[in-house]
Amino acid sequence: MTFATLAILVVLTRNSLVNGEWGNEEREGKNPFEKGVGFDLEIKNEEFAYQVRANFSAKISKDFYCESFVELCSSAYNHFPQ
């Protein structure tokens, strides 16, 4: 998992590593993070996978919706303008 900060972009990228192969990156939807607003980040280490979640509701793509958690699959990039 990677978190990076760049001065220009506001991007949230999601992806999954399944059976040793990376899927397609998903970048659709609004970035639910806001500069200066805190959030809880939960990282769960399961026997065969890990889950990364941030505790807020957001629709981040047409096929991906969680009422109480946005699940960030394997990779997330959170960029804010300075």
XYZ file of C-alpha atoms in Angstrom:
82
model
C 0.000 0.000 0.000
C 1.285 3.454 -0.842
C 0.197 6.889 0.309
C 1.855 9.750 -1.560
C 1.374 13.513 -1.516
C 1.776 15.660 -4.632
C 1.036 19.373 -4.873
C -0.982 19.194 -8.115
C -3.269 16.139 -8.182
C -6.350 15.095 -6.229
C -6.636 11.377 -7.003
C -7.810 8.240 -5.219
C -6.683 5.075 -7.002
C -7.958 1.606 -6.073
C -6.627 -1.752 -7.206
C -6.537 -5.407 -6.128
C -3.871 -8.095 -6.312
C -5.699 -11.382 -6.981
C -3.856 -14.664 -7.598
C -0.576 -12.776 -8.053
C -1.932 -10.411 -10.741
C -2.948 -6.770 -10.417
C -6.388 -5.806 -11.692
C -7.340 -2.609 -13.482
C -6.914 0.624 -11.548
C -10.138 2.399 -10.599
C -10.073 6.201 -10.417
C -13.751 7.050 -10.954
C -15.724 9.079 -8.454
C -15.040 11.960 -6.118
C -12.055 11.832 -3.784
C -13.715 11.421 -0.358
C -10.701 12.755 1.589
C -10.539 16.461 2.450
C -7.441 18.425 3.389
C -7.431 19.131 7.124
C -10.270 16.687 7.923
C -9.320 13.651 10.011
C -10.461 10.092 9.358
C -9.947 6.681 10.934
C -7.960 4.187 8.905
C -8.383 0.475 9.666
C -5.925 -2.107 8.333
C -6.973 -5.720 8.867
C -4.405 -8.483 8.324
C -6.325 -11.620 7.335
C -4.733 -15.035 6.716
C -4.763 -14.683 2.899
C -5.353 -10.956 2.361
C -5.528 -7.581 4.022
C -8.244 -4.950 4.017
C -7.776 -1.197 4.264
C -10.816 0.890 5.224
C -11.517 4.524 6.016
C -14.640 5.305 8.062
C -16.912 7.467 5.999
C -19.700 6.930 3.481
C -19.013 7.712 -0.147
C -19.841 6.426 -3.588
C -16.452 6.121 -5.241
C -17.443 4.363 -8.448
C -20.660 3.177 -10.058
C -19.892 -0.453 -9.087
C -18.402 0.168 -5.642
C -20.483 1.444 -2.730
C -20.319 0.896 1.015
C -22.752 2.513 3.442
C -20.371 2.909 6.365
C -16.897 2.200 4.972
C -15.011 2.870 1.794
C -12.819 -0.159 1.234
C -9.521 0.732 -0.327
C -8.231 -2.421 -2.027
C -4.417 -2.992 -1.888
C -3.363 0.473 -3.115
C -4.498 4.013 -2.355
C -3.012 7.342 -3.334
C -4.234 10.463 -1.570
C -3.006 13.721 -3.134
C -3.909 17.227 -2.028
C -3.011 20.590 -3.561
C -0.852 22.732 -1.279
